[in-house]
Amino acid sequence: MANTTRRIATLVTGGAIIMAALNGPASGSSFDQAKLQRQRLGHQIMRVRAHAGTTERTLKGRIERLTGAVSARPPRQLLTTSQWHYQRHHLMHNKKLAHKRLKKVIDHAHHRLSVLSAQRRQVRAWITRYGVLHACPVRGTNSVTNNFGVMVRMPGVPVHVHQGNDIIAAMWTPIVAPFAGRAVASPNDLGGLAVKVYGAQGYAYNAHLVAYGHLGTVSTGTVIGNVGATGDAGGPHDHFEWHPNNGAAVDPYPYLNVVC
């Protein structure tokens, strides 16, 4: 009961943070809070499921043992008939209590999961509403490298400042539109096969593709190409840039860190 009370208190506190954030557009810190709350809710859901599963298995095992005990009458020399009836009544009573406890545990778990899932959906909806990126640009296993602003020095390549983040992924991993808009091919010497996605708040730039996907009008999640190593890439990855208001690139890591 104490653990449950602490969990509820933690959830209420975290929920208050998100509800405060829901009142308007968020700064970077609000996005960090939203991401952390989404992760906490996910962990709580896993803990509730694990605890409910363990308790359910324990109670079902007890019910099974009690059922066997009720059905198996011991030899006459061990118990009189009245003693046996008393013991059988006691076992059946315990079995009934175990069934009630099992139902209570399952009902409580379903309720907790419903509440936690609803709050997690609320956090996701907030991120989708106020977030710049609505999907991770690379669909599948990946690793985002926080290397915006690093000086790039490679043989045969002009020294330049890195204007984005590298999303490391296997060759041919799908690259998708991170928001709705218009995808346009933008190949160049440094970026190799590249594509820009123009949206309501600016454009995203993806470079080093091995092949193009769908171009033109796109929705969030439309495959616009595949991870490659064309241009000056040292290995397969998606060089991702974010240009708010179609201007200079800014560090996309805080935004990628929310959706990837």
CSV table of C-alpha atoms in Angstrom, one decimal:
chain,number,residue,atom,x,y,z
A,1,MET,CA,0.0,0.0,0.0
A,2,ALA,CA,2.9,2.4,0.8
A,3,ASN,CA,4.5,1.7,-2.5
A,4,THR,CA,1.3,2.3,-4.3
A,5,THR,CA,0.8,5.6,-2.5
A,6,ARG,CA,4.3,6.7,-3.4
A,7,ARG,CA,3.7,5.8,-7.0
A,8,ILE,CA,0.5,7.8,-7.1
A,9,ALA,CA,2.2,10.8,-5.5
A,10,THR,CA,5.0,10.7,-8.1
A,11,LEU,CA,2.5,10.4,-10.9
A,12,VAL,CA,0.4,13.3,-9.7
A,13,THR,CA,3.5,15.5,-9.4
A,14,GLY,CA,4.7,14.6,-12.9
A,15,GLY,CA,1.2,15.1,-14.2
A,16,ALA,CA,1.2,18.6,-12.8
A,17,ILE,CA,4.3,19.5,-14.7
A,18,ILE,CA,2.8,18.3,-18.0
A,19,MET,CA,-0.5,20.1,-17.4
A,20,ALA,CA,1.4,23.3,-16.8
A,21,ALA,CA,3.2,22.8,-20.0
A,22,LEU,CA,0.0,22.2,-21.8
A,23,ASN,CA,-1.0,25.8,-21.3
A,24,GLY,CA,1.1,27.0,-24.2
A,25,PRO,CA,4.1,26.5,-26.5
A,26,ALA,CA,7.1,25.1,-24.8
A,27,SER,CA,10.8,26.1,-24.5
A,28,GLY,CA,13.6,23.5,-24.7
A,29,SER,CA,13.3,22.8,-21.0
A,30,SER,CA,9.6,22.0,-21.3
A,31,PHE,CA,10.3,19.6,-24.1
A,32,ASP,CA,12.9,17.9,-21.8
A,33,GLN,CA,10.3,17.7,-19.1
A,34,ALA,CA,7.8,16.2,-21.6
A,35,LYS,CA,10.3,13.6,-22.8
A,36,LEU,CA,11.2,12.7,-19.2
A,37,GLN,CA,7.6,12.4,-18.2
A,38,ARG,CA,6.9,10.2,-21.2
A,39,GLN,CA,9.8,7.9,-20.3
A,40,ARG,CA,8.6,7.8,-16.6
A,41,LEU,CA,5.1,6.9,-17.6
A,42,GLY,CA,6.5,4.2,-19.9
A,43,HIS,CA,8.5,2.8,-17.0
A,44,GLN,CA,5.5,2.9,-14.6
A,45,ILE,CA,3.4,1.0,-17.1
A,46,MET,CA,6.1,-1.7,-17.4
A,47,ARG,CA,6.3,-1.9,-13.6
A,48,VAL,CA,2.5,-2.2,-13.2
A,49,ARG,CA,2.4,-4.9,-15.8
A,50,ALA,CA,5.3,-6.8,-14.3
A,51,HIS,CA,3.9,-6.6,-10.7
A,52,ALA,CA,0.4,-7.6,-11.8
A,53,GLY,CA,1.8,-10.5,-13.8
A,54,THR,CA,3.8,-11.8,-10.9
A,55,THR,CA,0.9,-11.4,-8.4
A,56,GLU,CA,-1.5,-13.1,-10.9
A,57,ARG,CA,0.9,-16.1,-11.3
A,58,THR,CA,1.3,-16.4,-7.6
A,59,LEU,CA,-2.4,-16.3,-6.9
A,60,LYS,CA,-3.2,-18.7,-9.7
A,61,GLY,CA,-0.7,-21.1,-8.3
A,62,ARG,CA,-2.2,-20.9,-4.9
A,63,ILE,CA,-5.7,-21.4,-6.3
A,64,GLU,CA,-4.5,-24.5,-8.2
A,65,ARG,CA,-2.9,-25.9,-5.0
A,66,LEU,CA,-6.1,-25.3,-3.0
A,67,THR,CA,-8.2,-26.9,-5.7
A,68,GLY,CA,-6.0,-30.0,-5.5
A,69,ALA,CA,-6.2,-30.0,-1.7
A,70,VAL,CA,-10.0,-29.7,-1.7
A,71,SER,CA,-10.3,-32.6,-4.2
A,72,ALA,CA,-7.9,-35.0,-2.5
A,73,ARG,CA,-9.4,-36.6,0.6
A,74,PRO,CA,-6.8,-38.0,3.0
A,75,PRO,CA,-6.9,-41.5,4.4
A,76,ARG,CA,-9.5,-42.2,7.1
A,77,GLN,CA,-6.9,-42.8,9.8
A,78,LEU,CA,-5.6,-39.3,9.5
A,79,LEU,CA,-8.9,-37.3,9.8
A,80,THR,CA,-12.4,-38.0,11.0
A,81,THR,CA,-15.3,-37.2,8.7
A,82,SER,CA,-16.1,-34.0,10.7
A,83,GLN,CA,-12.5,-32.9,10.7
A,84,TRP,CA,-12.3,-33.5,6.9
A,85,HIS,CA,-15.4,-31.5,6.3
A,86,TYR,CA,-14.1,-28.7,8.4
A,87,GLN,CA,-10.7,-28.7,6.6
A,88,ARG,CA,-12.4,-28.9,3.2
A,89,HIS,CA,-14.6,-25.9,4.2
A,90,HIS,CA,-11.5,-24.0,5.3
A,91,LEU,CA,-9.7,-24.7,2.1
A,92,MET,CA,-12.7,-23.7,-0.1
A,93,HIS,CA,-12.9,-20.5,1.9
A,94,ASN,CA,-9.2,-19.7,1.3
A,95,LYS,CA,-9.7,-20.5,-2.4
A,96,LYS,CA,-12.6,-18.1,-2.6
A,97,LEU,CA,-10.5,-15.4,-0.9
A,98,ALA,CA,-7.7,-16.1,-3.4
A,99,HIS,CA,-10.1,-15.7,-6.3
A,100,LYS,CA,-11.4,-12.4,-4.9
A,101,ARG,CA,-7.8,-11.2,-4.4
A,102,LEU,CA,-6.9,-12.1,-8.0
A,103,LYS,CA,-9.9,-10.2,-9.4
A,104,LYS,CA,-9.0,-7.2,-7.3
A,105,VAL,CA,-5.4,-7.3,-8.5
A,106,ILE,CA,-6.4,-7.6,-12.1
A,107,ASP,CA,-9.1,-4.8,-11.8
A,108,HIS,CA,-6.6,-2.5,-10.1
A,109,ALA,CA,-3.9,-3.2,-12.7
A,110,HIS,CA,-6.3,-2.5,-15.6
A,111,HIS,CA,-7.3,0.8,-14.0
A,112,ARG,CA,-3.7,1.9,-13.3
A,113,LEU,CA,-2.7,1.0,-16.9
A,114,SER,CA,-5.7,2.9,-18.3
A,115,VAL,CA,-4.8,6.0,-16.3
A,116,LEU,CA,-1.1,5.8,-17.1
A,117,SER,CA,-1.7,5.1,-20.8
A,118,ALA,CA,-4.1,8.1,-21.0
A,119,GLN,CA,-1.5,10.4,-19.5
A,120,ARG,CA,1.2,9.1,-21.8
A,121,ARG,CA,-1.1,9.8,-24.8
A,122,GLN,CA,-1.6,13.3,-23.5
A,123,VAL,CA,2.2,13.9,-23.3
A,124,ARG,CA,2.7,12.5,-26.8
A,125,ALA,CA,-0.1,14.8,-28.1
A,126,TRP,CA,1.5,17.8,-26.5
A,127,ILE,CA,4.9,16.9,-28.1
A,128,THR,CA,3.1,16.5,-31.5
A,129,ARG,CA,1.3,19.8,-31.1
A,130,TYR,CA,4.2,21.9,-30.1
A,131,GLY,CA,7.2,19.9,-31.3
A,132,VAL,CA,9.1,20.9,-34.4
A,133,LEU,CA,9.7,17.3,-35.4
A,134,HIS,CA,6.8,14.9,-35.3
A,135,ALA,CA,8.8,11.8,-36.2
A,136,CYS,CA,12.4,10.7,-36.0
A,137,PRO,CA,14.0,11.3,-39.5
A,138,VAL,CA,15.4,7.7,-39.5
A,139,ARG,CA,13.0,4.9,-39.1
A,140,GLY,CA,14.6,2.0,-37.3
A,141,THR,CA,17.6,1.4,-35.0
A,142,ASN,CA,19.8,4.5,-35.0
A,143,SER,CA,22.1,6.6,-32.9
A,144,VAL,CA,22.0,10.4,-32.9
A,145,THR,CA,25.4,12.1,-32.7
A,146,ASN,CA,25.4,15.5,-31.0
A,147,ASN,CA,28.1,17.1,-33.2
A,148,PHE,CA,26.6,20.3,-34.4
A,149,GLY,CA,29.2,23.1,-34.7
A,150,VAL,CA,32.2,20.7,-34.8
A,151,MET,CA,35.0,21.6,-37.3
A,152,VAL,CA,35.1,18.9,-40.0
A,153,ARG,CA,38.5,18.0,-41.4
A,154,MET,CA,38.5,15.2,-43.9
A,155,PRO,CA,41.0,14.4,-46.7
A,156,GLY,CA,39.9,15.9,-50.0
A,157,VAL,CA,37.1,17.9,-48.3
A,158,PRO,CA,37.1,21.6,-47.6
A,159,VAL,CA,37.4,22.4,-43.9
A,160,HIS,CA,33.9,23.4,-42.7
A,161,VAL,CA,31.7,23.7,-39.6
A,162,HIS,CA,29.3,20.8,-39.2
A,163,GLN,CA,25.8,22.2,-39.6
A,164,GLY,CA,23.7,19.3,-38.3
A,165,ASN,CA,23.7,16.0,-36.4
A,166,ASP,CA,24.7,12.7,-37.8
A,167,ILE,CA,22.1,9.9,-37.3
A,168,ILE,CA,24.0,6.7,-37.5
A,169,ALA,CA,22.1,3.8,-39.0
A,170,ALA,CA,22.6,0.8,-41.3
A,171,MET,CA,22.7,1.2,-45.1
A,172,TRP,CA,19.3,1.4,-46.7
A,173,THR,CA,17.5,2.2,-43.4
A,174,PRO,CA,14.4,4.4,-44.4
A,175,ILE,CA,14.7,8.1,-44.0
A,176,VAL,CA,11.3,9.7,-43.5
A,177,ALA,CA,9.7,13.2,-43.5
A,178,PRO,CA,9.8,14.5,-39.9
A,179,PHE,CA,6.7,16.6,-40.6
A,180,ALA,CA,4.2,17.2,-43.4
A,181,GLY,CA,5.3,19.4,-46.3
A,182,ARG,CA,7.1,19.2,-49.6
A,183,ALA,CA,10.2,17.0,-50.2
A,184,VAL,CA,12.7,18.3,-52.8
A,185,ALA,CA,15.9,16.6,-54.1
A,186,SER,CA,19.0,18.7,-53.3
A,187,PRO,CA,22.1,16.8,-54.4
A,188,ASN,CA,25.5,18.4,-53.9
A,189,ASP,CA,29.2,17.5,-53.7
A,190,LEU,CA,29.5,17.4,-49.9
A,191,GLY,CA,26.1,15.9,-49.1
A,192,GLY,CA,25.8,13.5,-52.1
A,193,LEU,CA,22.2,12.6,-52.6
A,194,ALA,CA,20.3,14.9,-50.4
A,195,VAL,CA,16.7,16.0,-49.9
A,196,LYS,CA,15.0,19.0,-48.2
A,197,VAL,CA,11.6,18.8,-46.6
A,198,TYR,CA,9.9,22.2,-46.4
A,199,GLY,CA,7.3,22.5,-43.7
A,200,ALA,CA,5.3,25.2,-41.9
A,201,GLN,CA,8.2,26.2,-39.6
A,202,GLY,CA,11.2,25.8,-41.9
A,203,TYR,CA,13.0,23.0,-43.7
A,204,ALA,CA,14.9,19.8,-42.8
A,205,TYR,CA,17.9,18.7,-44.8
A,206,ASN,CA,19.0,15.1,-45.1
A,207,ALA,CA,22.2,14.2,-46.8
A,208,HIS,CA,24.3,11.1,-47.9
A,209,LEU,CA,21.3,9.1,-49.1
A,210,VAL,CA,21.9,6.0,-51.1
A,211,ALA,CA,18.6,6.5,-52.9
A,212,TYR,CA,15.6,8.8,-53.1
A,213,GLY,CA,12.2,7.8,-52.0
A,214,HIS,CA,8.9,9.7,-52.5
A,215,LEU,CA,9.4,13.4,-53.4
A,216,GLY,CA,6.8,16.1,-53.7
A,217,THR,CA,3.9,16.4,-51.2
A,218,VAL,CA,4.7,14.3,-48.1
A,219,SER,CA,3.1,13.5,-44.8
A,220,THR,CA,4.8,12.8,-41.5
A,221,GLY,CA,6.6,9.5,-41.8
A,222,THR,CA,6.6,9.3,-45.6
A,223,VAL,CA,9.8,7.6,-46.8
A,224,ILE,CA,11.8,10.1,-48.7
A,225,GLY,CA,15.0,8.1,-49.1
A,226,ASN,CA,17.4,5.6,-47.6
A,227,VAL,CA,20.5,6.0,-45.4
A,228,GLY,CA,23.7,5.8,-47.5
A,229,ALA,CA,27.3,7.2,-47.6
A,230,THR,CA,27.3,9.4,-50.7
A,231,GLY,CA,29.2,12.7,-50.8
A,232,ASP,CA,31.8,13.2,-48.1
A,233,ALA,CA,30.4,10.6,-45.7
A,234,GLY,CA,32.9,8.3,-43.9
A,235,GLY,CA,30.2,5.7,-43.4
A,236,PRO,CA,26.4,5.2,-43.7
A,237,HIS,CA,24.4,7.8,-41.8
A,238,ASP,CA,21.9,10.6,-42.3
A,239,HIS,CA,23.3,14.0,-41.9
A,240,PHE,CA,20.3,15.9,-40.6
A,241,GLU,CA,19.9,19.7,-40.4
A,242,TRP,CA,17.1,21.9,-39.1
A,243,HIS,CA,16.6,25.4,-40.7
A,244,PRO,CA,13.9,27.3,-38.9
A,245,ASN,CA,12.0,29.8,-41.1
A,246,ASN,CA,14.2,28.6,-44.0
A,247,GLY,CA,17.2,30.4,-42.5
A,248,ALA,CA,20.5,29.4,-41.0
A,249,ALA,CA,20.8,25.9,-39.5
A,250,VAL,CA,20.4,25.5,-35.7
A,251,ASP,CA,21.4,22.6,-33.5
A,252,PRO,CA,18.7,20.0,-34.1
A,253,TYR,CA,19.8,17.8,-31.2
A,254,PRO,CA,17.1,19.0,-28.7
A,255,TYR,CA,14.4,18.2,-31.2
A,256,LEU,CA,15.9,14.9,-32.3
A,257,ASN,CA,16.3,13.9,-28.7
A,258,VAL,CA,12.5,14.2,-28.2
A,259,VAL,CA,11.4,12.0,-31.2
A,260,CYS,CA,14.3,9.6,-31.8
